[in-house]
Short mmCIF file of C-alpha atoms in Angstrom, two decimals:
data_model
loop_
_atom_site.label_atom_id
_atom_site.label_comp_id
_atom_site.label_asym_id
_atom_site.label_seq_id
_atom_site.Cartn_x
_atom_site.Cartn_y
_atom_site.Cartn_z
CA MET A 1 7.65 34.43 25.44
CA GLU A 2 5.33 32.19 24.11
CA ILE A 3 5.18 29.56 21.13
CA ARG A 4 2.72 31.66 19.63
CA HIS A 5 5.11 34.64 19.46
CA LEU A 6 7.98 32.57 18.05
CA ARG A 7 5.52 31.02 15.06
CA THR A 8 4.54 35.13 14.52
CA ILE A 9 8.22 35.99 14.29
CA ALA A 10 9.06 33.38 11.94
CA ALA A 11 5.72 34.07 9.77
CA VAL A 12 6.78 37.64 9.41
CA ALA A 13 10.35 37.01 8.58
CA ARG A 14 8.98 34.68 5.88
CA HIS A 15 6.96 36.81 4.27
CA GLY A 16 8.72 40.20 4.81
CA SER A 17 5.01 42.01 6.20
CA PHE A 18 2.88 41.98 9.01
CA THR A 19 -0.23 41.76 6.76
CA LYS A 20 0.59 38.80 4.76
CA ALA A 21 1.84 37.09 8.21
CA GLY A 22 -1.81 38.11 9.72
CA GLU A 23 -3.36 36.17 6.71
CA GLU A 24 -1.18 33.09 7.37
CA LEU A 25 -1.88 32.93 10.91
CA HIS A 26 -5.49 34.24 10.79
CA LEU A 27 -4.72 37.13 12.66
CA ALA A 28 -5.33 40.85 12.21
CA GLN A 29 -2.26 43.31 11.32
CA SER A 30 -2.58 45.25 14.48
CA ALA A 31 -2.56 41.59 16.70
CA ILE A 32 0.98 40.77 14.80
CA SER A 33 2.25 43.97 15.45
CA GLN A 34 1.07 44.05 18.96
CA GLN A 35 2.54 40.44 19.83
CA ILE A 36 6.12 41.88 18.35
CA ARG A 37 5.97 44.91 20.08
CA ARG A 38 5.16 42.85 23.42
CA LEU A 39 7.83 40.63 22.76
CA GLU A 40 10.79 43.14 21.90
CA GLY A 41 9.64 44.76 25.24
CA GLU A 42 10.40 41.52 26.85
CA LEU A 43 13.65 40.87 25.00
CA GLY A 44 14.98 44.53 25.38
CA ILE A 45 15.99 44.39 21.79
CA GLN A 46 14.50 45.18 18.16
CA VAL A 47 13.44 42.64 16.24
CA PHE A 48 12.34 44.03 13.03
CA THR A 49 13.39 47.37 11.39
CA ARG A 50 9.81 48.95 9.55
CA SER A 51 9.69 51.09 6.91
CA SER A 52 6.61 52.17 4.50
CA ARG A 53 7.79 49.40 2.17
CA SER A 54 9.45 46.64 4.14
CA VAL A 55 10.01 44.70 7.31
CA GLU A 56 13.34 43.41 7.63
CA LEU A 57 15.46 41.57 10.31
CA THR A 58 18.01 43.26 12.63
CA ALA A 59 21.11 41.28 13.46
CA GLU A 60 19.41 40.54 16.89
CA GLY A 61 16.28 39.62 15.25
CA ARG A 62 18.42 36.97 12.92
CA LEU A 63 19.69 35.26 16.21
CA VAL A 64 16.07 35.07 17.95
CA LEU A 65 14.73 33.62 14.19
CA ASP A 66 17.33 30.89 14.32
CA TYR A 67 16.40 29.93 18.10
CA ALA A 68 12.69 30.16 16.95
CA HIS A 69 13.16 27.73 13.85
CA ARG A 70 14.99 25.16 16.66
CA VAL A 71 12.18 25.46 19.05
CA LEU A 72 9.50 25.28 16.83
CA HIS A 73 11.06 22.13 14.97
CA GLU A 74 11.20 20.77 18.23
CA VAL A 75 7.59 21.49 19.13
CA GLU A 76 6.59 19.91 15.61
CA GLY A 77 8.42 16.92 16.46
CA LEU A 78 6.84 16.44 19.84
CA GLN A 79 3.41 16.72 18.26
CA SER A 80 4.29 14.46 15.71
CA GLU A 81 5.28 11.67 18.08
CA LEU A 82 2.36 12.07 20.32
CA GLU A 83 0.40 11.89 17.11
CA GLU A 84 2.35 8.56 16.38
CA LEU A 85 1.53 7.24 19.80
CA SER A 86 -1.91 8.09 19.80
CA GLY A 87 -2.36 6.53 16.83
CA LEU A 88 -0.95 3.31 17.48
CA LEU A 89 -2.84 3.07 21.13
CA ARG A 90 -6.19 4.14 19.49
CA GLY A 91 -5.91 4.00 15.91
CA GLU A 92 -7.58 2.18 13.12
CA LEU A 93 -6.10 0.27 9.98
CA LYS A 94 -8.11 -0.35 7.27
CA LEU A 95 -6.80 -3.14 4.72
CA GLY A 96 -7.99 -4.70 1.38
CA GLY A 97 -7.05 -8.19 0.43
CA MET A 98 -7.58 -10.19 -2.50
CA TYR A 99 -6.96 -14.34 -2.00
CA PRO A 100 -4.64 -15.98 -2.70
CA THR A 101 -1.03 -14.32 -1.48
CA GLY A 102 1.24 -17.48 -1.96
CA LEU A 103 3.85 -18.00 0.86
CA TYR A 104 3.35 -14.64 2.01
CA ASP A 105 1.34 -15.51 4.82
CA LEU A 106 -0.80 -12.24 5.09
CA ALA A 107 -2.88 -13.47 8.30
CA ASP A 108 0.54 -14.18 10.15
CA VAL A 109 1.60 -10.45 9.53
CA ILE A 110 -2.03 -9.10 10.82
CA ALA A 111 -1.63 -11.57 13.62
CA ASP A 112 1.96 -10.14 14.33
CA PHE A 113 0.85 -6.19 13.88
CA HIS A 114 -2.14 -6.78 16.19
CA GLU A 115 0.07 -8.54 18.90
CA ARG A 116 2.43 -5.33 18.36
CA HIS A 117 -0.36 -2.86 18.47
CA SER A 118 -3.42 -4.40 19.93
CA GLY A 119 -5.14 -1.12 20.24
CA VAL A 120 -5.38 -0.65 16.75
CA ALA A 121 -8.73 -1.81 15.40
CA ILE A 122 -8.20 -3.69 12.23
CA HIS A 123 -11.02 -3.72 9.38
CA MET A 124 -10.33 -5.98 6.55
CA VAL A 125 -12.34 -6.19 3.29
CA GLU A 126 -12.03 -8.54 0.18
CA GLY A 127 -12.71 -7.45 -3.51
CA THR A 128 -11.63 -7.54 -7.05
CA GLN A 129 -8.01 -5.38 -7.89
CA ASP A 130 -10.23 -2.70 -9.81
CA GLU A 131 -12.70 -2.55 -6.39
CA LEU A 132 -9.81 -2.19 -3.91
CA LEU A 133 -7.68 0.23 -6.05
CA GLU A 134 -10.88 2.68 -6.34
CA GLN A 135 -11.07 2.01 -2.48
CA LEU A 136 -7.27 3.06 -1.92
CA ARG A 137 -7.86 6.16 -4.11
CA THR A 138 -10.50 7.43 -2.29
CA ASP A 139 -8.79 6.85 1.26
CA GLU A 140 -11.51 4.18 2.19
CA LEU A 141 -8.40 1.76 2.69
CA ASP A 142 -4.90 2.46 3.79
CA ALA A 143 -3.25 -0.34 1.96
CA ALA A 144 -4.24 -3.63 -0.15
CA PHE A 145 -3.11 -6.64 -1.04
CA THR A 146 -3.81 -7.37 -4.71
CA ALA A 147 -2.38 -9.35 -7.98
CA VAL A 148 -1.10 -6.35 -9.91
CA ASP A 149 2.47 -5.58 -11.57
CA PRO A 150 3.87 -2.49 -9.17
CA ASP A 151 5.23 -0.80 -12.65
CA ALA A 152 1.83 -1.08 -14.39
CA LEU A 153 0.13 1.03 -11.83
CA GLY A 154 -0.14 4.82 -12.70
CA GLU A 155 1.31 7.68 -10.52
CA ASP A 156 -1.78 7.71 -7.94
CA PHE A 157 -0.58 4.58 -6.51
CA ALA A 158 2.93 3.14 -5.01
CA ALA A 159 3.43 -0.55 -4.62
CA SER A 160 6.20 -3.12 -3.73
CA LEU A 161 5.98 -6.73 -5.01
CA VAL A 162 5.82 -9.04 -1.73
CA PHE A 163 5.64 -12.29 -3.61
CA GLU A 164 5.18 -14.00 -7.13
CA GLU A 165 4.72 -17.49 -7.97
CA GLU A 166 3.65 -19.71 -10.61
CA PHE A 167 0.48 -20.64 -12.33
CA VAL A 168 0.30 -24.05 -12.91
CA VAL A 169 -2.83 -26.05 -14.71
CA ALA A 170 -4.67 -28.15 -12.31
CA LEU A 171 -6.11 -31.50 -14.24
CA PRO A 172 -8.38 -34.67 -12.96
CA VAL A 173 -5.67 -37.34 -12.08
CA ASP A 174 -6.13 -39.65 -14.93
CA HIS A 175 -6.38 -36.72 -17.54
CA PRO A 176 -4.16 -37.46 -20.91
CA LEU A 177 -2.40 -33.97 -20.14
CA THR A 178 -0.71 -35.70 -17.09
CA ALA A 179 1.73 -37.53 -19.38
CA HIS A 180 3.41 -33.89 -20.02
CA ASP A 181 5.83 -32.24 -18.22
CA HIS A 182 4.37 -28.77 -18.67
CA ILE A 183 1.07 -27.47 -20.71
CA THR A 184 1.32 -25.13 -23.35
CA TYR A 185 -1.37 -22.50 -24.25
CA GLU A 186 -2.44 -24.41 -27.32
CA GLN A 187 -3.33 -27.49 -25.07
CA LEU A 188 -4.76 -25.58 -22.62
CA ALA A 189 -7.01 -23.48 -25.31
CA ALA A 190 -8.45 -27.16 -26.51
CA GLU A 191 -9.61 -27.80 -22.94
CA ASP A 192 -12.85 -26.74 -20.84
CA LEU A 193 -11.74 -24.47 -18.22
CA VAL A 194 -12.94 -23.92 -14.45
CA THR A 195 -12.57 -20.49 -13.92
CA TYR A 196 -13.49 -17.59 -11.83
CA ARG A 197 -15.96 -14.93 -11.91
CA GLU A 198 -15.40 -12.10 -14.97
CA ASN A 199 -12.78 -9.29 -13.43
CA SER A 200 -11.21 -11.58 -11.13
CA ALA A 201 -7.34 -11.07 -11.07
CA LEU A 202 -6.70 -14.56 -11.78
CA ARG A 203 -9.18 -14.83 -14.66
CA LEU A 204 -7.94 -11.55 -16.36
CA ARG A 205 -4.27 -12.51 -15.93
CA LEU A 206 -4.59 -15.93 -17.81
CA GLU A 207 -6.81 -14.27 -20.75
CA LYS A 208 -4.33 -11.65 -21.02
CA ALA A 209 -1.81 -14.01 -21.53
CA MET A 210 -3.37 -15.94 -24.00
CA ALA A 211 -4.75 -13.00 -25.77
CA LYS A 212 -1.24 -12.29 -26.88
CA LEU A 213 -1.08 -15.62 -28.50
CA GLY A 214 -4.67 -15.02 -30.34
CA MET A 215 -6.06 -17.46 -28.45
CA GLN A 216 -8.71 -17.48 -25.53
CA PRO A 217 -9.94 -19.88 -22.83
CA ARG A 218 -12.91 -21.91 -23.06
CA ASN A 219 -14.88 -21.34 -19.95
CA ALA A 220 -17.03 -24.38 -18.74
CA PHE A 221 -17.68 -23.40 -15.20
CA ILE A 222 -17.47 -20.19 -13.30
CA CYS A 223 -16.55 -20.74 -9.51
CA THR A 224 -15.89 -18.07 -6.77
CA GLU A 225 -14.44 -20.44 -4.29
CA MET A 226 -11.29 -22.40 -4.80
CA GLY A 227 -12.69 -25.73 -2.84
CA ALA A 228 -15.02 -25.64 -5.63
CA VAL A 229 -12.81 -25.02 -8.66
CA ARG A 230 -10.42 -28.21 -7.20
CA ALA A 231 -13.79 -30.49 -6.66
CA LEU A 232 -14.90 -29.79 -10.13
CA VAL A 233 -11.55 -30.63 -11.76
CA SER A 234 -11.16 -33.60 -9.43
CA LYS A 235 -14.39 -34.87 -10.97
CA GLY A 236 -13.27 -34.54 -14.83
CA LEU A 237 -15.48 -31.38 -15.80
CA GLY A 238 -12.45 -29.46 -16.82
CA VAL A 239 -9.22 -28.03 -16.12
CA ALA A 240 -8.03 -24.96 -14.12
CA VAL A 241 -5.36 -22.61 -13.85
CA LEU A 242 -4.49 -21.82 -10.23
CA PRO A 243 -1.75 -20.60 -8.62
CA ARG A 244 1.13 -23.08 -7.26
CA SER A 245 0.29 -22.83 -3.40
CA ILE A 246 -3.57 -23.28 -4.13
CA ALA A 247 -3.00 -26.55 -6.22
CA ALA A 248 -0.73 -28.08 -3.82
CA GLU A 249 -3.35 -27.41 -0.84
CA PRO A 250 -5.02 -30.57 0.74
CA GLY A 251 -8.58 -31.17 -0.59
CA ALA A 252 -9.93 -32.97 -4.00
CA GLU A 253 -7.29 -35.07 -5.49
CA ILE A 254 -5.86 -33.58 -8.41
CA ALA A 255 -2.72 -33.81 -10.52
CA PHE A 256 -0.84 -30.33 -11.72
CA ARG A 257 1.67 -29.55 -14.11
CA PRO A 258 3.14 -26.11 -14.97
CA VAL A 259 2.42 -24.02 -17.77
CA GLY A 260 5.17 -23.57 -20.46
CA PRO A 261 7.65 -23.40 -21.78
CA GLU A 262 7.27 -20.03 -20.75
CA LEU A 263 6.78 -19.29 -16.89
CA LEU A 264 3.30 -17.60 -15.97
CA THR A 265 3.39 -16.20 -12.63
CA TRP A 266 0.92 -14.78 -10.04
CA PRO A 267 2.10 -11.47 -8.53
CA THR A 268 1.05 -10.12 -5.05
CA ALA A 269 1.80 -6.80 -4.50
CA LEU A 270 1.14 -4.06 -1.48
CA VAL A 271 -0.34 -1.30 -2.83
CA TRP A 272 -1.15 2.18 -1.23
CA ARG A 273 -1.82 5.80 -2.50
CA ALA A 274 0.99 7.70 -3.21
CA GLY A 275 1.56 11.36 -1.58
CA ARG A 276 -0.61 10.36 0.99
CA ARG A 277 0.26 11.38 4.73
CA GLN A 278 -0.32 7.92 6.04
CA PRO A 279 -1.92 7.51 9.50
CA PRO A 280 0.19 6.09 12.39
CA ALA A 281 -1.23 2.74 12.18
CA ALA A 282 -0.86 2.52 8.50
CA LYS A 283 2.69 3.46 8.47
CA ALA A 284 3.71 1.34 11.24
CA PHE A 285 1.51 -1.70 9.08
CA LEU A 286 3.57 -0.63 5.97
CA GLN A 287 6.92 -0.96 7.47
CA LEU A 288 6.15 -4.32 8.98
CA ALA A 289 4.63 -5.82 5.79
CA LEU A 290 7.41 -4.87 3.59
CA GLN A 291 9.94 -6.09 5.97
CA ARG A 292 8.06 -9.64 6.24
CA ALA A 293 8.10 -9.52 2.31
CA GLU A 294 12.13 -9.23 2.59
CA GLU A 295 12.03 -11.95 4.62
CA THR A 296 9.65 -14.31 2.57
CA GLY A 297 11.53 -13.46 -0.75
CA ARG A 298 10.13 -12.24 -4.10
CA GLU A 299 11.23 -14.94 -6.89
CA PRO A 300 8.69 -17.31 -8.54
CA ARG A 301 9.24 -20.91 -7.75
CA ARG A 302 8.67 -23.64 -10.35
CA ALA A 303 6.40 -26.42 -9.08
CA PRO A 304 7.76 -30.17 -9.16
CA VAL A 305 6.83 -31.91 -12.64
CA ALA A 306 5.10 -34.90 -11.97
CA LEU A 307 3.04 -33.89 -8.70
CA VAL A 308 -0.67 -34.97 -7.52
CA ALA A 309 -2.35 -33.14 -4.43
#
């Protein structure tokens, strides 16, 4: 008895037809009949009763089918585990990222994964939210970290919030607005803004929040690098809206205050394509990344009121 014989029995029983079983297994009907006759001769029983209109299992055939299902299930389990092991030994992980990710230490998560699965080649690319989502949709990426609310994604994607922090307004240290405990959208709309390139998630999130109130930011300088934003703000060329973790980093001296009175937050979500059968390396990374999110915490945290960095 061979594994292929068990697959043939299962297919004939499932379809009730030698012809349809042959179509599923890509075999001629005569080959299916020959396999069944050979197996029946080997076991000394009749597995199927045949008529001009149907093929049905005998009582002995039902017993054989039960064992066939169990054996095939174990074989499939073995194949799956071997694929998992092979994928983690010689696989590839394709990640998309968007800076920043707040207190969620993405670099540390990647380093931890590499230590556990050193045979997996890791490829990391950066991009805008739209670029990363499109690459997930076409399976160019296995997963991506991007600034999006998981509930706002369509059915094409699955996502989990890994971290959320507040936005703050970065100011020159001698700016009059440093006298305030928080900065309103009305005050922000009256200031020259140091902002980011068009379609960046940071810029879009602020513009969307202000548009709801009938306002828009006055973009004076456009940058693509956080250090340049801080430098321009410190020189008095404008103000900027930054995630709190970025404002608090070492660099050019700035002051920062919360946006208020309503909290404006920056979400970081781990996103992957819904319904996709994840490769072993991607599956292992998702498990680790989501576990780390539980340890990091997802709640937004307010900045101290009077802070200079």
